[in-house]
Amino acid sequence: MNGTNNLSLMRAIRGPVMMITIGTLFALDHMSAFSFSRTWPVILIVIGLMKLLERAFPAPAQS
Amino acid sequence: MDPENPLPPAANPEGEGSENKPVAFCRSCGKGLNKESVRTHREVVYCEEHLPKQEEASSQWSAPNPAPAPSIPSSGVSPGFAFVLGLIPGVGAIYNGQFGKAVVHLLITALVCSMAGGHSGSLETVFEMLVPVWFFYMAIEAYQTAKKRLAGEPLDEFSSIFPGQAAAPGFPLLPVLLIALGVIFLLDNLGLLRINQLIPYAGPIFLIVLGAYMLYARLRNHSAASEVSHERN
Amino acid sequence: MRPRSITGPVILIAIGCFFLFRNVWPDIRVYEFFSMYWPFLLIGWGVVRLIEILVWYATGKPLPGRGVSGGEWSLVVLLCVFGTFFFWGSKWSPSWPSRQIRVGGLEIFGEPFEFPMSAEKPAGKTPRVVVEMGRGNAKIIGGDTESVRVSGRKTIRSFDKRGAEQSNVDTPLEIVAVGEQLIIRTNQDKLSDTQRASVELEITVPKGAKLESRGRYGDFDIRDLLGDVEINSDNAGVRVQNIGGNLRVDLKKSDIIRAIGVKGAVELRGRGHDVELESIDGTVTVTGGYTGEILFRNIAKPLRFEGERTQFRVEKASGFARMASGNLTLDNVQGPIQVTAKSRDVQVRSFSGSLDMKVDRGDVEIRPSSLNPGRIDAQISNGDVDLVLPQGAKYDIDAVTARGDLRNDFGVPLRQDREGKGGSVRGTTGVGPQIRVKTGRGAVSVRRVGSESPANILPKTLPKAPEVPARVEQ
């Protein structure tokens, strides 16, 4: 039960975390030299980290 | 603002409660479900009616148990011919009856060519080198697949593109790849790492990583196979 | 109970705050503000959703399958599209010292490589010179020569020397004669978007030259020319001194425009931050959206300022007209004077001639000089009016407030009447021009010079104009 809950938590925060990431990158683009064309790999890293975290919680046993 | 129906606590079929008491609710229609009628798809609860159809190839990485690969019929296959056709992007795969792979090959070819031709700064040399490597890879890959088909081995649409699933179910290949690519591109974009300075090391590092991964996959495969056989017994 | 997201109400509150903000501080350019800071909306939204989900998780409520729904994502995409659109549309950014940051000792855009540039061409005494440049600064000086001489350097950012040299070859410095015109071209537009070259030019032209310059991003410093000067740029700082002809400046954006000593007319258009015009012998026309500190000093001919929310014109400004942070001060100016302001405190001091004023919201101070008194007509919707008259001034006064206090320090000839919540101060101090002052809401006081409280005596010294920040690197 706990594993399921953790997993669904990870899935649920995926969207918000992406949103914050994208927002931060655009903010950097607008007000610093870090233009979006340079910082986009951060999105890859964040997606990878989120996936990795999801893996850290075992998928619940299913029928 | 929130059209998404939240997922109720996931059903645990072995859990307590009477037969008729709903243990979960369908994600699509919100119908209460008892433990008999609960269906799950990718850890999401549905009722019988709204259970999505199994997707085959797209859920390689999240589906714990991918659908068994349909084997592609093989008769009169020529590996040599497959090699020649393999030099033309996508055609080798089509020859082997793997249309999904053909599409992927075409996409990657387009990507590689555009990267090599575009102004990609320090990466340009790498991409230029990548083009012949990629074409030979496609040819050799078509040759190997044709040989496997001759030998009657089962192959799915995407054989050898996504090697991780069957070989190493537990290894987080995609996340690690994403992070690694992200870090490398980021460092390059920020000018902290010049990828063209790394070219001399790129080959050996690639080989080491590939070898390590294959080793990991083999070992993992062995233990997984033995676990499965234990469970079956 | 299925938890409901609080995003909807939060967005409503945010929109409400946005319009409140717009109404309370109308001077701050909200759309440009939005174009700059919209990513924080995204961050805030994400944080709200994250906290919400964590709270649900902590309280054991069921979690949604996805943290951000499809509908929300499409809103996010819309926001990104509009935000980017606005950002590139307004190209407004606060004055960051430079768009270049050093990380770990390496330049983000690669290493800078410098190349010297020079060119010369005979031009005669009164040529028409056109400068076409991309990113970079130009200093243009008129001299006793009959040729156009360009020298300077070009900085190219590249990861290797070979690429930089290629880029240098691709962007030659040219002086081309086209008909009457002599065109100086730096050809930076021939580079692709990923490469960047900036130039630092010093151009000497014959004194009698007419000058036209077009740039994209960078400063112009122009001096000692007898002909007309015209400047067009996407984003520039402009400093002009000692010009014999007319000056026309058309900028999409600027962080300073300063012109000192122009014999002809001056015309500014576009948007910008600070403006300083001094000792202009011709008419001055300023149209567009300007913020920051705007200062006009010693303008000999009519001055017209057409801002988005504030307009004024004076016949002549021996003193100064200064606009900064919600304030407009006209000091020692000659009428007829017209002032229209949406939301601004207005002081008109030591002026002669007539005054017509219309202010929506803001306190007003009117202080005519004793010379050449004229008719005064001030209509204020919401704000206090302080009328300070010189000793022995002869006026026919009618000052009314619909709602607010009255004060008459002038003394006997004026009569103070309360009418409902407001009242009036009326009377004649002698045969003279009319003063009609009316406020919808606010105090009205009529005073005599010398009777004011010390707190109201504002320093008449002007603050020094801010130093022009060096914009382009090196």
Coordinates of N, CA, C and O in Angstrom, one line a residue, chain A residues 1 4 7 11 34 37-42 44-45 47-49 51-52 55 59-60 62-63, chain B residues 9-10 13 40 42-43 61 169-172 174-176 178-179 181-183 185-186 189-190:
Chain A
M1 N 0.8 -1.2 0.0 CA 0.0 0.0 0.0 C 0.9 1.2 0.0 O 0.7 2.2 -0.7
T4 N 2.6 1.8 -3.3 CA 1.7 2.3 -4.3 C 1.5 3.8 -4.1 O 1.5 4.6 -5.0
L7 N 4.5 5.7 -5.2 CA 4.6 5.7 -6.6 C 3.6 6.8 -7.2 O 3.9 7.6 -8.0
R11 N 4.3 10.1 -9.4 CA 3.6 10.4 -10.7 C 2.9 11.7 -10.6 O 2.9 12.5 -11.6
F34 N 21.8 32.8 -19.7 CA 21.5 31.4 -20.0 C 20.2 31.3 -20.8 O 19.1 31.2 -20.3
S37 N 18.0 28.1 -25.4 CA 18.7 27.2 -26.3 C 20.0 26.6 -25.7 O 20.5 25.6 -26.2
R38 N 20.4 27.1 -24.6 CA 21.5 26.5 -23.9 C 21.1 25.7 -22.7 O 21.8 24.7 -22.4
T39 N 20.0 26.0 -22.1 CA 19.7 25.3 -20.9 C 18.7 24.1 -21.1 O 18.4 23.4 -20.1
W40 N 18.2 23.9 -22.3 CA 17.2 22.9 -22.5 C 17.6 21.5 -22.0 O 16.7 20.7 -21.5
P41 N 18.9 21.1 -22.0 CA 19.2 19.8 -21.5 C 18.8 19.5 -20.0 O 18.6 18.4 -19.6
V42 N 18.6 20.6 -19.3 CA 18.1 20.5 -17.9 C 16.8 19.7 -17.9 O 16.5 18.9 -17.0
L44 N 15.9 17.3 -19.9 CA 16.2 15.9 -20.0 C 16.6 15.4 -18.6 O 16.2 14.3 -18.2
I45 N 17.5 16.2 -17.9 CA 18.0 15.7 -16.7 C 16.9 15.5 -15.7 O 16.8 14.5 -14.9
I47 N 13.7 15.0 -16.3 CA 12.8 13.9 -16.6 C 13.5 12.6 -16.1 O 12.9 11.7 -15.5
G48 N 14.8 12.5 -16.4 CA 15.6 11.3 -16.0 C 15.6 11.1 -14.5 O 15.3 10.0 -14.1
L49 N 15.8 12.2 -13.8 CA 15.8 12.1 -12.3 C 14.4 11.6 -11.8 O 14.3 10.7 -10.9
K51 N 12.2 9.8 -13.4 CA 12.0 8.4 -13.8 C 12.8 7.6 -12.8 O 12.3 6.5 -12.4
L52 N 14.0 8.0 -12.5 CA 14.9 7.3 -11.6 C 14.2 7.1 -10.3 O 14.2 6.1 -9.6
R55 N 11.5 4.7 -10.2 CA 12.0 3.3 -10.2 C 12.4 2.9 -8.8 O 12.4 1.8 -8.4
A59 N 6.9 -1.1 -8.1 CA 5.6 -1.1 -8.6 C 4.8 -2.0 -7.8 O 5.3 -3.1 -7.4
P60 N 3.5 -1.7 -7.4 CA 2.7 -2.6 -6.6 C 2.4 -3.8 -7.3 O 2.3 -3.9 -8.5
Q62 N 0.3 -6.5 -8.9 CA -1.0 -6.3 -9.5 C -1.5 -7.7 -10.0 O -0.8 -8.6 -10.3
S63 N -2.8 -7.8 -10.1 CA -3.4 -9.0 -10.5 C -3.2 -9.2 -12.0 O -3.3 -8.2 -12.7
Chain B
P9 N -7.2 5.4 -3.6 CA -6.1 4.5 -3.2 C -6.2 3.2 -4.1 O -7.3 2.6 -4.3
A10 N -5.1 2.8 -4.5 CA -5.1 1.7 -5.5 C -5.6 0.4 -4.8 O -5.4 0.2 -3.6
P13 N -6.1 -6.3 -4.2 CA -7.1 -7.4 -4.3 C -7.1 -8.3 -3.1 O -8.1 -8.9 -2.8
T40 N -6.8 -3.2 -13.7 CA -5.8 -2.1 -13.7 C -5.0 -2.1 -15.0 O -4.9 -3.1 -15.6
R42 N -1.4 -0.2 -16.1 CA -0.3 0.6 -15.8 C -0.6 1.3 -14.4 O -0.5 2.6 -14.3
E43 N -0.9 0.5 -13.5 CA -1.1 1.0 -12.1 C -2.2 1.9 -11.9 O -2.3 2.6 -10.9
W61 N 8.9 0.7 -21.6 CA 9.7 1.0 -20.4 C 8.9 1.0 -19.1 O 9.5 0.8 -18.0
P169 N 15.3 -6.1 -17.0 CA 14.1 -5.4 -16.6 C 14.3 -4.4 -15.5 O 13.5 -3.5 -15.4
G170 N 15.3 -4.6 -14.6 CA 15.4 -3.7 -13.5 C 16.3 -2.5 -13.7 O 16.2 -1.6 -12.9
F171 N 17.0 -2.5 -14.8 CA 18.0 -1.4 -15.0 C 17.3 -0.1 -15.5 O 16.6 -0.2 -16.5
P172 N 17.5 1.0 -14.8 CA 16.8 2.2 -15.3 C 17.6 2.8 -16.5 O 18.2 3.9 -16.3
L174 N 16.6 4.1 -19.4 CA 16.1 5.4 -20.0 C 16.5 6.6 -19.1 O 17.0 7.6 -19.5
P175 N 16.2 6.5 -17.8 CA 16.5 7.6 -16.9 C 18.0 7.9 -16.9 O 18.4 9.1 -17.1
V176 N 18.8 6.9 -16.9 CA 20.3 7.1 -16.8 C 20.7 7.8 -18.1 O 21.5 8.7 -18.1
L178 N 18.9 9.6 -20.2 CA 18.4 10.9 -20.2 C 19.3 11.9 -19.4 O 19.7 12.9 -19.9
I179 N 19.6 11.4 -18.2 CA 20.4 12.3 -17.3 C 21.8 12.5 -18.0 O 22.3 13.6 -18.0
L181 N 22.8 12.3 -21.1 CA 22.7 13.1 -22.3 C 22.5 14.6 -21.9 O 23.1 15.5 -22.4
G182 N 21.6 14.7 -20.9 CA 21.2 16.1 -20.4 C 22.5 16.8 -19.9 O 22.8 17.9 -20.2
V183 N 23.2 16.0 -19.0 CA 24.4 16.6 -18.4 C 25.4 17.0 -19.5 O 26.0 18.1 -19.5
F185 N 25.0 17.6 -22.8 CA 24.6 18.7 -23.6 C 24.6 20.0 -22.9 O 25.0 21.0 -23.4
L186 N 24.2 19.9 -21.6 CA 24.2 21.1 -20.8 C 25.7 21.7 -20.7 O 25.9 22.9 -20.9
N189 N 26.7 23.1 -23.9 CA 26.0 24.4 -24.1 C 26.6 25.5 -23.3 O 26.7 26.7 -23.7
L190 N 27.0 25.2 -22.1 CA 27.5 26.2 -21.2 C 29.0 26.5 -21.5 O 29.6 27.3 -20.8

